[in-house]
Structures are given as structure tokens and as C-alpha cells.
Coordinates of C-alpha atoms and ligand atoms in Angstrom, one line a residue:
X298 CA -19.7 6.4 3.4
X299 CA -16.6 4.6 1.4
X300 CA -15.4 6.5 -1.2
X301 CA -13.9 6.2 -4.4
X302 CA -10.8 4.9 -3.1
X303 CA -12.6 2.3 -1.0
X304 CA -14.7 1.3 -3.4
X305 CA -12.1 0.6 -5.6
X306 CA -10.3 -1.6 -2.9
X307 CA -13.3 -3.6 -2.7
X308 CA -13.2 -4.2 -6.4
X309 CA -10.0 -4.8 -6.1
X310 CA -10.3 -7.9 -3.9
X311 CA -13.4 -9.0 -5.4
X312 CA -11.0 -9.7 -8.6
X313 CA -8.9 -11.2 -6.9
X314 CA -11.1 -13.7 -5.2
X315 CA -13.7 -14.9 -7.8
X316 CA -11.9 -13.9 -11.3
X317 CA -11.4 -16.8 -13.4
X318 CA -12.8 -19.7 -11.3
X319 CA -16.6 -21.2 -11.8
X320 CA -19.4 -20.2 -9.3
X321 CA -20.6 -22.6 -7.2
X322 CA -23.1 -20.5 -5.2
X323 CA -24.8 -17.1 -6.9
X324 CA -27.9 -15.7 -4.8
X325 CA -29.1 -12.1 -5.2
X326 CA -32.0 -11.7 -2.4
X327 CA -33.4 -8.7 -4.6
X328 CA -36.8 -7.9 -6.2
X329 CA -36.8 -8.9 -9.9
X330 CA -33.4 -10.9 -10.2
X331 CA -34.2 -14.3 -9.7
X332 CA -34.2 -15.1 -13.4
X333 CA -31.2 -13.5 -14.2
X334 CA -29.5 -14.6 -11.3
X335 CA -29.9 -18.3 -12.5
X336 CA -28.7 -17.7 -15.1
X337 CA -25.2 -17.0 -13.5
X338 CA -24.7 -20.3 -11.9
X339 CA -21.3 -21.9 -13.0
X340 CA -20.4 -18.5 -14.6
X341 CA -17.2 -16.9 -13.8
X342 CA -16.3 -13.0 -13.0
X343 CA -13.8 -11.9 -15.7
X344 CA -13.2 -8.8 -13.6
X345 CA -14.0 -6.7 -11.2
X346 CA -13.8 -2.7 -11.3
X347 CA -15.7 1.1 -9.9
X348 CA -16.2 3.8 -11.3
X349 CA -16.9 6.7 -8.4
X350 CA -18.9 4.8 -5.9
X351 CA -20.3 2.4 -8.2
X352 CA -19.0 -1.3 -8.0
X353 CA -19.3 -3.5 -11.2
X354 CA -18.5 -7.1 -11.9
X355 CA -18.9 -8.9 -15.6
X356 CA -19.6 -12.4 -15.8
X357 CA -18.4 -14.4 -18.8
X358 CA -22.3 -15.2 -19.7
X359 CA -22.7 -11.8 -20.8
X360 CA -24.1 -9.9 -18.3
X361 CA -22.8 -7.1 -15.5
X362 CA -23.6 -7.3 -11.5
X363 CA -24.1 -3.0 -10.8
X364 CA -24.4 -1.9 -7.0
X365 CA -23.8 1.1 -5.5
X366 CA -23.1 1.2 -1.3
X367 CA -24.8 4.3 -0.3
X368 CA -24.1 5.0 3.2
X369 CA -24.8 1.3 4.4
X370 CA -23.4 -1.5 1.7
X371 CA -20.4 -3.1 2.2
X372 CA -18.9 -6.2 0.4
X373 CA -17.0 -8.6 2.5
X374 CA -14.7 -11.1 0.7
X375 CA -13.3 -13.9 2.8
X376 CA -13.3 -17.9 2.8
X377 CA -16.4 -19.8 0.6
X378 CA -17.1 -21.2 4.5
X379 CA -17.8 -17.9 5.8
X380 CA -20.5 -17.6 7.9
X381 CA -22.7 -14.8 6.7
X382 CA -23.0 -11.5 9.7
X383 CA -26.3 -12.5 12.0
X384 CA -26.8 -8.5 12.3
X385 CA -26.8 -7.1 8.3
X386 CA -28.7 -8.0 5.7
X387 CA -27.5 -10.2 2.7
X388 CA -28.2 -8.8 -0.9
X389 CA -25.7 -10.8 -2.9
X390 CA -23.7 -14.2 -2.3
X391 CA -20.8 -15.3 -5.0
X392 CA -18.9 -17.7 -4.0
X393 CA -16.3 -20.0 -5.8
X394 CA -15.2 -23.3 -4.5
X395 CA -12.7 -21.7 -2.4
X396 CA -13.8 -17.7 -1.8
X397 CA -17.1 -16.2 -1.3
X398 CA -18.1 -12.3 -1.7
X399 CA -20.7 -11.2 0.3
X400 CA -22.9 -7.8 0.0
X401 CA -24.4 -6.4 2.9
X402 CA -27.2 -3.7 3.1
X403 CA -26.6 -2.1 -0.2
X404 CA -30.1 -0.8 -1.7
X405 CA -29.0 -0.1 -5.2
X406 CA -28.4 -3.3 -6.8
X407 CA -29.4 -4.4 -10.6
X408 CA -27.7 -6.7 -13.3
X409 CA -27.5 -5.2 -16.8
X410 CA -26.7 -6.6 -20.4
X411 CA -23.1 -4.6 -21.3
X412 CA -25.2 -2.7 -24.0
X413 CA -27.1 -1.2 -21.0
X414 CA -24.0 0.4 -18.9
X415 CA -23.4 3.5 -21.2
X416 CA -27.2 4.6 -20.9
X417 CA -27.4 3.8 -17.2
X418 CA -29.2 6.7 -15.6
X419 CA -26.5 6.9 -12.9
X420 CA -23.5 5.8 -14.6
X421 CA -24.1 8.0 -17.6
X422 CA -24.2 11.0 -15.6
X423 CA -20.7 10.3 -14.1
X424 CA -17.8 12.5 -14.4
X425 CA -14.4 10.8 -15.0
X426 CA -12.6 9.1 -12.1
X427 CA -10.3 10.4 -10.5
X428 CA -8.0 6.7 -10.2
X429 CA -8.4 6.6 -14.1
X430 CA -5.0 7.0 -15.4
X431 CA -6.8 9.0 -18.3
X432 CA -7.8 11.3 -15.6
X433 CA -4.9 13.8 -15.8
X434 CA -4.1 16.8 -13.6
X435 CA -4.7 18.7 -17.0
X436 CA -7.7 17.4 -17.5
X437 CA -9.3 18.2 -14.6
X438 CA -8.0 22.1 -14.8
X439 CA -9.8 22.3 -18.0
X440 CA -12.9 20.9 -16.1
X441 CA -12.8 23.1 -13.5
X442 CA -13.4 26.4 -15.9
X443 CA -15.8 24.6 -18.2
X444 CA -19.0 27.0 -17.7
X445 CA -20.8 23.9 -15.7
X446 CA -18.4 24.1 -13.2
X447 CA -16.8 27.2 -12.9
X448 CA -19.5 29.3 -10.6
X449 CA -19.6 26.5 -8.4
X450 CA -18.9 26.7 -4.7
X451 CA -16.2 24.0 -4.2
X452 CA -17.5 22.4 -1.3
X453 CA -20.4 21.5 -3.3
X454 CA -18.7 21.3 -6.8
X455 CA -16.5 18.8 -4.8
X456 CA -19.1 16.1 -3.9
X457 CA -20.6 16.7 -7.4
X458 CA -20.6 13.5 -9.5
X459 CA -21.2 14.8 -12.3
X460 CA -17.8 17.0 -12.1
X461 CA -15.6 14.1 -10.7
X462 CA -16.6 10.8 -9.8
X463 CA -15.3 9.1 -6.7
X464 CA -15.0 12.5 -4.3
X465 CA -16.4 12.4 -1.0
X466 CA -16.4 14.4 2.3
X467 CA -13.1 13.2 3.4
X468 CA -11.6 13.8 0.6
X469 CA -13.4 16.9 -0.1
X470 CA -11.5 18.3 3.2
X471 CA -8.2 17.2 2.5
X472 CA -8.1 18.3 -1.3
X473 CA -8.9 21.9 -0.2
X474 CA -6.4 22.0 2.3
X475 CA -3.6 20.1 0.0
X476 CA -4.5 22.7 -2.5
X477 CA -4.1 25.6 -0.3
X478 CA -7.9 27.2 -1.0
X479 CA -10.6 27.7 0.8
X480 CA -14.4 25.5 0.1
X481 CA -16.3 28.7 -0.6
X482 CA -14.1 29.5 -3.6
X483 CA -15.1 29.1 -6.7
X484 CA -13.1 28.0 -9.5
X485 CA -13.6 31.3 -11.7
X486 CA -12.2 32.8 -8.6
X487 CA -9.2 31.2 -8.0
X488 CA -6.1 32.1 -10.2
X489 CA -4.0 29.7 -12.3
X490 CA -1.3 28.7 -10.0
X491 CA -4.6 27.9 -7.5
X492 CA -6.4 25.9 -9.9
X493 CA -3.3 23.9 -11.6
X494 CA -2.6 22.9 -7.3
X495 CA -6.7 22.3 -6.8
X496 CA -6.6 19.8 -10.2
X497 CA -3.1 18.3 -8.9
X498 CA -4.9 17.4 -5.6
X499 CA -8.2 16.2 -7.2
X500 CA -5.9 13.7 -9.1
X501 CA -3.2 13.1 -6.6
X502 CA -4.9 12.6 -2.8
X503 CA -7.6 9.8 -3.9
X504 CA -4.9 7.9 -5.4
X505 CA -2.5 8.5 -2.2
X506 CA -6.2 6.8 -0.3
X507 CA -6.3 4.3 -2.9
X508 CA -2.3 3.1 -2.7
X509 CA -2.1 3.5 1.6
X510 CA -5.6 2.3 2.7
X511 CA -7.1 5.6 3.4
X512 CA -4.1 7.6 4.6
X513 CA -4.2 11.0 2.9
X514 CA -1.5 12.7 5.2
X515 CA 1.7 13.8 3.9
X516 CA 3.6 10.3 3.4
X517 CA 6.4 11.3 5.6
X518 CA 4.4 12.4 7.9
X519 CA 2.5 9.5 8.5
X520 CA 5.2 7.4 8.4
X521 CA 6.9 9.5 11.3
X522 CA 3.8 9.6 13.4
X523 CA 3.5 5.9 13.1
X524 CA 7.2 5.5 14.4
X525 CA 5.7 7.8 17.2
X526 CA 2.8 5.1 18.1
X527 CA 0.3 7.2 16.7
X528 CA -2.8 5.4 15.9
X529 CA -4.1 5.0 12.4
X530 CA -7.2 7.4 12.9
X531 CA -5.4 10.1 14.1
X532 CA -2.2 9.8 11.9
X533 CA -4.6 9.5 8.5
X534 CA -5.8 12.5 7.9
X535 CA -4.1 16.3 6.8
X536 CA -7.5 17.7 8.5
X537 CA -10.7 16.0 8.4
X538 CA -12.2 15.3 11.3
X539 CA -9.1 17.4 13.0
X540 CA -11.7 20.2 14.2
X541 CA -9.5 21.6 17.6
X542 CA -6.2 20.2 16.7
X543 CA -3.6 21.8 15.5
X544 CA -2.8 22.2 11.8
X545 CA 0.6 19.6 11.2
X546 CA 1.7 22.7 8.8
X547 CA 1.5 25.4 10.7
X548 CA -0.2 25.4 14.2
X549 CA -3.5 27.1 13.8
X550 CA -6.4 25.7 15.0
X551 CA -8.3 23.0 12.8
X552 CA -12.0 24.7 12.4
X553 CA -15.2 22.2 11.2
X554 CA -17.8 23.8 9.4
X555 CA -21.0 22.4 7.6
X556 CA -21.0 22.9 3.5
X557 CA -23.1 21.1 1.4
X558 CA -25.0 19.5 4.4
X559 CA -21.6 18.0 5.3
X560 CA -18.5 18.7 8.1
X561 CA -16.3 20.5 6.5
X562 CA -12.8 20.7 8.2
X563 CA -10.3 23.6 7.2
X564 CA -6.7 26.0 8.2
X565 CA -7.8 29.6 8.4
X566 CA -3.7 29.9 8.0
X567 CA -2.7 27.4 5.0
X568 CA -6.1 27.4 2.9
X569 CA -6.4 31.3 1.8
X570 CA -5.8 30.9 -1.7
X571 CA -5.6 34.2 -3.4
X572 CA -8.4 34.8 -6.1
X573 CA -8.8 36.6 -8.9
X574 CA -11.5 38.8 -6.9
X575 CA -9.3 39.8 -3.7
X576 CA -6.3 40.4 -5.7
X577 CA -8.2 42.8 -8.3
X578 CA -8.6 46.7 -7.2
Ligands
ZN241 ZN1 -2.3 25.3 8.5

């Protein structure tokens, strides 16, 4: 499934694509929209944007396109002349005199009045995102001991949306490991130095995704390995989806375990993150 990072990248190039021109062509194949889709014909997208996972557009008439992927949508942005994909389904066509934005598959897909986004039953409960530039390193230590969060296993705390907005299992894998702790942690066990390196990675890793295309590896790294003919999937990653390879830090063996209902991918070596509990007599 994309995550935040991806999602964001889609908004980005929906902006760039529709904003600012009229549409020519506005069709959402959904239950209930008709009306209000009409309504949107010869409108133009002032901007495009995500918060987490979720993908909003406004429209200059006053209203705001909502979808969320879940593990099937995907937007596709290419020329207005673009023949649709035979195979997926189409939810949503917008299309400009010279660009057109398809969405594919995606179930969750509404069309709110502004006034409605705040109260939105999924946006509401969202935690700030972590691409925000008001989403501070700080701020997310402080959010890690807030009592909501603080017994919390991180593998699950991780995925939470509620905590952070935007996480998912990829980047649940590689936060751990940048931060040096372990996913069964939780955040009242890990001592300052660990939680001021977990909140650095919360904040730093999506927006490495975010900046590369998906490449959380250690910049240098990556860049070396590509020099090396490395391929893209196996260059990407620090550890996730690694499980039987060795750890680029240190050697050991990359392990995959299930947490949360998802594959987890750890170093036994570099993510033992001493805790408050161990340390303690
Ligand atoms: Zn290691």
C-alpha cells in the first residue's frame, strides 16, 4: 500500500497537472456524486495536497475531492488523450485541455463542502503528518510520552494514525532500525537519548521517501550501490523486506517477523535500544 510519502507524490503531480487551468472533462463513477460532480464542470483545482494516506483536491467552486487508496487506488496523471487501463476500474476522471488524472480502484471516495473537512470522521482522527514542516522532531518526542501513546508497542503505535499520520509498514521497519530500537519497545521504556533518535526518525526517513522516490537507505549508501549497478529494489531499503541479507551496518542477519498483522523486518545487532526497564536493577 503507498504511503505517506507516495501519497504525497501523487498530490504532488496532480498540482502540477490540473492547478489553474479549466476542466474540460470531470466524471466520478461513484454512488451519490453525480450532482455534485456536475457541478465541477469548467471548475479548476486550486491545489492539490495529503494528509497521511488521504489525497485531497479543492476546486475553485467551493467544494473538496476526498479519496483515500487503501491497498488498491492509485491515481495516474499523464496526457488528457490517455487511454484509460482496460484491466482497473475508473472512479474519477479530471482532465484539463492538455492533462488528465485518472483514479483507479480506490473505494473511499466522497466530495465535501470545506466546512465539512475538520469533522470528517477519518480526517479528524488524524495525527499530524509527518512531511508537515510543523511536524518537528520535538514534537513528536512529546507525543510519544503523551499517556495515549506511551504503553504502546511500537510496531503497532507505528501504523497508528491516530499517533502519526502517513506511517506505514515500510517505513515502520526502517524507522526502528534508523532509531536503533527494537518494535516491541514501548515508548515509556525507551530512555531519552532512544526516544529523541525514534522522533528524529519518525520526522526524518518519510521525508528522505518523499525527496528520493522511496529510497530510505543511507543517502551515500544508495548512491554507492547504484554506482555498483544495484537495482533500485534492492538498493532502497536499510531493512525491509531484507529478511536473510545482511545488515549494510553490521553484518548480522536481516530477521522478518509478523507485528501488528504485518512483516516486520529487524537487526538483532543494531536495534537493541537500551530501556529504562533493562538498565534498572
Ligand atoms: Zn545491524
Amino acid at each position: 500500500m503507498p504511503e505517506g510519502p507516495e501519497i504525497r507524490r501523487e498530490a504532488d503531480a496532480l498540482s502540477r497537472a490540473l492547478a489553474g487551468r479549466p476542466l474540460e472533462r470531470v466524471e466520478y463513477r461513484v454512488r451519490g456524486l453525480g450532482r455534485l460532480a456536475r457541478r465541477l464542470r469548467g471548475a479548476r483545482v486550486t491545489r492539490a495536497w495529503s494528509h497521511g494516506k488521504a489525497l485531497l483536491i479543492a476546486f475553485d467552486r467551493g467544494l473538496v475531492h476526498y479519496s483515500h487508496n487503501q491497498l488498491y487506488g492509485r491515481w495516474r496523471v499523464g496526457p488528457a488523450a490517455q487511454e484509460p487501463d482496460a484491466v482497473r476500474a475508473v472512479r474519477v476522471v479530471l482532465a484539463t485541455g492538455s492533462h488528465a488524472a485518472i483514479l483507479y480502484s480506490a473505494t473511499e471516495i466522497e466530495l465535501l463542502d470545506p466546512g465539512e473537512l475538520d469533522a470528517h470522521p477519518f480526517l479528524a482522527r488524524l495525527g499530524p503528518d509527518a512531511l508537515d514542516r510543523a511536524t518537528t522532531p520535538s514534537r513528536i518526542a512529546a507525543r510519544l510520552l503523551e499517556p495515549a501513546f506511551a504503553r504502546a508497542p511500537l510496531a503497532r503505535l507505528l501504523l497508528d494514525q491516530r499517533f502519526v499520520a502517513g506511517l506505514g509498514n515500510y517505513l515502520r521497519s526502517e524507522i526502528l532500525h534508523a532509531a536503533g530500537v527494537r518494535a516491541c519497545s514501548r515508548p515509556a521504556d525507551l530512555d531519552a537519548e532512544a526516544i529523541a533518535r525514534l522522533a528524529r526518525a519518525i520526522v526524518a526517513l518519510p521525508r528522505r521517501s518523499y525527496r528520493t522516490a522511496g529510497i530510505t537507505n543511507d543517502p551515500e549508501r544508495a548512491r554507492r550501490l547504484a554506482a555498483q549497478g544495484v537495482d533500485f529494489d534492492n538498493r532502497r531499503f536499510l531493512v525491509y523486506g531484507r529478511a536473510g541479507q545482511p545488515c549494510w551496518h553490521c553484518g548480522r542477519t536481516i530477521r522478518r517477523t509478523e507485528a501488528a498483522g504485518r512483516g516486520l523486518f529487524e537487526c538483532p545487532s543494531c536495534q537493541s535500544a537500551p530501556s529504562r526497564r533493562t538498565r534498572s536493577p
